[in-house]
mmCIF file of C-alpha atoms in Angstrom:
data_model
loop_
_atom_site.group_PDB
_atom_site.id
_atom_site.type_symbol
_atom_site.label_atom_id
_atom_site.label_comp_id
_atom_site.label_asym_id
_atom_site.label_seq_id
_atom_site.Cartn_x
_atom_site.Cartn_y
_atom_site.Cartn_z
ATOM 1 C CA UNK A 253 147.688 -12.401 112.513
ATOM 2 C CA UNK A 254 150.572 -14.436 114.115
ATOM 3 C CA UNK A 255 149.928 -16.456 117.239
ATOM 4 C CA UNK A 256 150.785 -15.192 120.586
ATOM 5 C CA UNK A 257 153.658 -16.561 122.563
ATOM 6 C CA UNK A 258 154.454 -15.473 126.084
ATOM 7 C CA UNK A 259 157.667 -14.944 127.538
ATOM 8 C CA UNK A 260 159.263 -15.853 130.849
ATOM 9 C CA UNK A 261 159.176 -11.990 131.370
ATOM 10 C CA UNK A 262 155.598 -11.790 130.393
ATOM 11 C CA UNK A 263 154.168 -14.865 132.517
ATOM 12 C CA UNK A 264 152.719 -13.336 136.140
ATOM 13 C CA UNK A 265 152.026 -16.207 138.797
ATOM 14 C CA UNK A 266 149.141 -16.297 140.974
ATOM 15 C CA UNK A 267 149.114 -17.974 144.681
ATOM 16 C CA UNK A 268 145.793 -19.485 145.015
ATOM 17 C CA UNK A 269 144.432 -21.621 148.158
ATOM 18 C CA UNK A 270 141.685 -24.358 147.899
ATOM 19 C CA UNK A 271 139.992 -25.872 150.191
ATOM 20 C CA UNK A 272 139.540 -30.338 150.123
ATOM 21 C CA UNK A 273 137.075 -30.539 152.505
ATOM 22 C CA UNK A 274 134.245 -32.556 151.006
ATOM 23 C CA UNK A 275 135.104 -31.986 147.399
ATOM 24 C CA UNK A 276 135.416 -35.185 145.221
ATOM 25 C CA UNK A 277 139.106 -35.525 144.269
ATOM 26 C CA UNK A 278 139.157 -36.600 140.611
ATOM 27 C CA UNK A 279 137.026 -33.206 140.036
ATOM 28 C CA UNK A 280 138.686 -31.269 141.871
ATOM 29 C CA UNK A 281 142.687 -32.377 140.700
ATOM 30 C CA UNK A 282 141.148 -31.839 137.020
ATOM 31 C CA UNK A 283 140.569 -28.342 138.536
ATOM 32 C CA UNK A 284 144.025 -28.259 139.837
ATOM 33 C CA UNK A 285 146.080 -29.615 136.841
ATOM 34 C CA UNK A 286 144.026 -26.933 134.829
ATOM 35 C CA UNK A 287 145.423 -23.978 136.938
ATOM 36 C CA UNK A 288 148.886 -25.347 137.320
ATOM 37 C CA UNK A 289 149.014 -25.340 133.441
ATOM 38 C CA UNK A 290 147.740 -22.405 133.067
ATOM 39 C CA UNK A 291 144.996 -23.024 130.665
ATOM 40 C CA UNK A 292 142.479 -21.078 132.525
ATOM 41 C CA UNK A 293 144.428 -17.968 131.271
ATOM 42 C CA UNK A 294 144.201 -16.231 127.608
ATOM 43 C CA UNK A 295 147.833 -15.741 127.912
ATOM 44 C CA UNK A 296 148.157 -19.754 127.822
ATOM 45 C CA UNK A 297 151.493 -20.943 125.813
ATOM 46 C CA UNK A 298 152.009 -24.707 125.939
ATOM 47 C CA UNK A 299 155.829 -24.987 126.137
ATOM 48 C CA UNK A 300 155.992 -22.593 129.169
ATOM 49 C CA UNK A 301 155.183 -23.009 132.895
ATOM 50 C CA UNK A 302 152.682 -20.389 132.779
ATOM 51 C CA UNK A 303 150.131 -21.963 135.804
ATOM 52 C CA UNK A 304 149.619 -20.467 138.976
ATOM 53 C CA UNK A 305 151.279 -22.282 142.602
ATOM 54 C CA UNK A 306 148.299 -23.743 143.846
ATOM 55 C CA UNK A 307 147.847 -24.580 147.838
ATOM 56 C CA UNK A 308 145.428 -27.228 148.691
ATOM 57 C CA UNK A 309 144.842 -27.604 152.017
ATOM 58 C CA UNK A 310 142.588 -30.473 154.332
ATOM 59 C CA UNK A 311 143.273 -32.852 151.818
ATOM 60 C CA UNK A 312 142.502 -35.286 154.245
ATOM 61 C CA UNK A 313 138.930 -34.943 153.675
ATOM 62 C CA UNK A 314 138.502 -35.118 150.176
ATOM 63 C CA UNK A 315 135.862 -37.577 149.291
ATOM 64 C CA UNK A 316 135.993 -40.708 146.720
ATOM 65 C CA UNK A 317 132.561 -41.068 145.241
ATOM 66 C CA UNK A 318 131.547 -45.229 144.892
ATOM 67 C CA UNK A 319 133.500 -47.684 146.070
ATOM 68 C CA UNK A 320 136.831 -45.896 145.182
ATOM 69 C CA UNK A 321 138.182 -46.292 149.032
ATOM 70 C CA UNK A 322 138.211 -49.932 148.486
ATOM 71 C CA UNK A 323 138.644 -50.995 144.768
ATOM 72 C CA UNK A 324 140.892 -48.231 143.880
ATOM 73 C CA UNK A 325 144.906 -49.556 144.289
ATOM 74 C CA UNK A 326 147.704 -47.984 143.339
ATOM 75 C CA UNK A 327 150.649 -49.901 142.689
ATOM 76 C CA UNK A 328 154.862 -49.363 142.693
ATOM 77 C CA UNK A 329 157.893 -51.338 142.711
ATOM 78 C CA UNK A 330 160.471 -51.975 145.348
ATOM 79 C CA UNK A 331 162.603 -52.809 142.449
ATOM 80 C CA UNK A 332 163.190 -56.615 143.361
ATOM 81 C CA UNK A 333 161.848 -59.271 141.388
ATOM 82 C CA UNK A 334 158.400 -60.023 142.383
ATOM 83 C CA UNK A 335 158.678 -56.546 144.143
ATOM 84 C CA UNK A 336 155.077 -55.070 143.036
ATOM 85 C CA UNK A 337 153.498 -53.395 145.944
ATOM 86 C CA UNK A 338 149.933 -52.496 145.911
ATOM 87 C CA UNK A 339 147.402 -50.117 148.764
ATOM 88 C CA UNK A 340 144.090 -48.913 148.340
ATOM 89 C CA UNK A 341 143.425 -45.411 148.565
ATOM 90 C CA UNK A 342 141.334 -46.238 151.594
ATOM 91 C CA UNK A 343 144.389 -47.508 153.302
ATOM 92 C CA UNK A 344 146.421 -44.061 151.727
ATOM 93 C CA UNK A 345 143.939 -41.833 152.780
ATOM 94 C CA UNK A 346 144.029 -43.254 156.357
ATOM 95 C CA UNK A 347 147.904 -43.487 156.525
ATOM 96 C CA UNK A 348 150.134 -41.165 157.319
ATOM 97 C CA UNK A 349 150.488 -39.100 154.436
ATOM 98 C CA UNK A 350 146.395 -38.650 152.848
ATOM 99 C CA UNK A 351 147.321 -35.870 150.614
ATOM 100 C CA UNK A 352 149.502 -38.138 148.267
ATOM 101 C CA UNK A 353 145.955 -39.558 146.645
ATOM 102 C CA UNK A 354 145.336 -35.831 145.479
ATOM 103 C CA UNK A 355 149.016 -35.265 144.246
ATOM 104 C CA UNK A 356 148.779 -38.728 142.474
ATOM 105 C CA UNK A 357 145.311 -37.709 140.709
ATOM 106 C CA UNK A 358 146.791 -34.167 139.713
ATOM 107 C CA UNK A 359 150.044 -36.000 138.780
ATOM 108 C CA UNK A 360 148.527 -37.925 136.249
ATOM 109 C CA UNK A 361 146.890 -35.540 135.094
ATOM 110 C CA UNK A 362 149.495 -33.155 133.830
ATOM 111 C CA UNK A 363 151.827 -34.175 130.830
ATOM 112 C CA UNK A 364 154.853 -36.351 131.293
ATOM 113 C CA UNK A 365 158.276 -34.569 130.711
ATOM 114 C CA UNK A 366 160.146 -31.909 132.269
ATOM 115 C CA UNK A 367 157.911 -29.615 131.962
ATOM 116 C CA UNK A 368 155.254 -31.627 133.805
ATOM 117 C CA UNK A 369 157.543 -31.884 136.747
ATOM 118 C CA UNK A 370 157.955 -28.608 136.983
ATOM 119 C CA UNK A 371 154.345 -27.294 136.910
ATOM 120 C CA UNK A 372 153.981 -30.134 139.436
ATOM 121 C CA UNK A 373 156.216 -28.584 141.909
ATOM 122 C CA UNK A 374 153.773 -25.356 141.698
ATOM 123 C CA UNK A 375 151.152 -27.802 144.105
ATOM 124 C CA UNK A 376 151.398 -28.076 147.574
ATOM 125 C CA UNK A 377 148.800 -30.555 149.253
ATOM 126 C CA UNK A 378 148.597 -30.237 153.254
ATOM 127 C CA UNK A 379 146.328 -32.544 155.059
ATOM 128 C CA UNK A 380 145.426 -30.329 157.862
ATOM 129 C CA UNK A 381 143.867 -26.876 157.879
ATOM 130 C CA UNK A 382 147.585 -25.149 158.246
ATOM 131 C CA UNK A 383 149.910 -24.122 155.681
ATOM 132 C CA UNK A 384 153.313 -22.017 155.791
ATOM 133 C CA UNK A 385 152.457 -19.663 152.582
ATOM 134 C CA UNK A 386 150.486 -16.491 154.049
ATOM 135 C CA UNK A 387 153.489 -14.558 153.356
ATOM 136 C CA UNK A 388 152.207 -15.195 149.549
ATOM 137 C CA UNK A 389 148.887 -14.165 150.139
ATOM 138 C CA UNK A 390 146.690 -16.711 148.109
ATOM 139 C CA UNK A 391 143.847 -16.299 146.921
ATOM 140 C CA UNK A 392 141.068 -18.497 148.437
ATOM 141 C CA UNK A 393 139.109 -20.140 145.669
ATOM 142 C CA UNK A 394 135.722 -21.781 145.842
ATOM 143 C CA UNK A 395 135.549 -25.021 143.422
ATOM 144 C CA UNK A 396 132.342 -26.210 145.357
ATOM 145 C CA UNK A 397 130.255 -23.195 144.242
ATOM 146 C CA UNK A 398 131.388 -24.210 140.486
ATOM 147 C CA UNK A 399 129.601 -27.134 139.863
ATOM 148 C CA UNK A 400 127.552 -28.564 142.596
ATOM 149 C CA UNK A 401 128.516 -32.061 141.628
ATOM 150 C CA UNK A 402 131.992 -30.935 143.196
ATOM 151 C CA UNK A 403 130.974 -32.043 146.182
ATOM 152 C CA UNK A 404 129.526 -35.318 147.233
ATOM 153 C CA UNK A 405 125.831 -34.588 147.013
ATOM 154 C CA UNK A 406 125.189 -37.869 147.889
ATOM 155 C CA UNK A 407 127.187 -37.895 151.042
ATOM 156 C CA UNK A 408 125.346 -34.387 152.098
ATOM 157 C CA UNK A 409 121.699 -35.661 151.838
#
């Protein structure tokens, strides 16, 4: 029996919507980086952008369980000596753009490569309740009803 291998012409995308509010975001982005590789089908081929385009919308209220909003720092570089810039995802989440905690968590999540980058371009995170893709008519998926440690039971007591 030789293995299967799909095709570009064989490899049918799915628009799917999720919804932040209240879910924890390192579950939920391993959720994510699933779908946009495209592991969760039997079709899977690891070479080939086979995920779906995933929506993720009120990723403003995503939750970090523990003290995540304060200890957790990302860093880059300006590209100047001594240039190494650090925030905490508290600060992030409060700024101006909150979703970039979830694409950095789904980011790293996904191999590194071209191929990464362009599964990566499948996710669109919107902080507010609004998104521009209804003309693609996603698919609204419940990860909260998955698992129930999805959300932040702690938080909902």
């Amino acid at each position: 029996m030789k293995t299967y291998s799909a095709k570009p012409s064989e490899i049918e995308k799915k628009w799917i919507l999720i919804d932040a509010e209240g879910l924890v975001v390192g579950r939920l982005a391993s959720i994510i980086a699933l779908r946009l590789r495209g592991k969760h089908k039997p079709t899977f081929t690891p070479h080939m952008d086979c995920g779906d385009n995933v929506i993720v919308i009120n990723a403003e209220k995503a939750l970090l369980t523990g003290d995540k909003l304060k200890k957790k720092v990302y860093y880059h570089h300006t590209g100047y000596i001594g240039g190494i810039k650090e925030r905490t995802a508290g600060a992030i989440m409060a700024g101006k753009f909150p979703g970039r905690v979830m694409e950095k968590a789904v980011e790293r999540m996904l191999p590194r490569g071209p191929l990464g980058k362009r599964q990566l371009s499948n996710l669109r995170v919107y902080a507010g309740a609004e998104h521009p893709h209804e003309a693609q008519q996603p698919e609204k998926v419940d990860i909260g009803m998955l698992n129930p440690k999805n959300h932040n039971y702690r938080k909902a007591g």
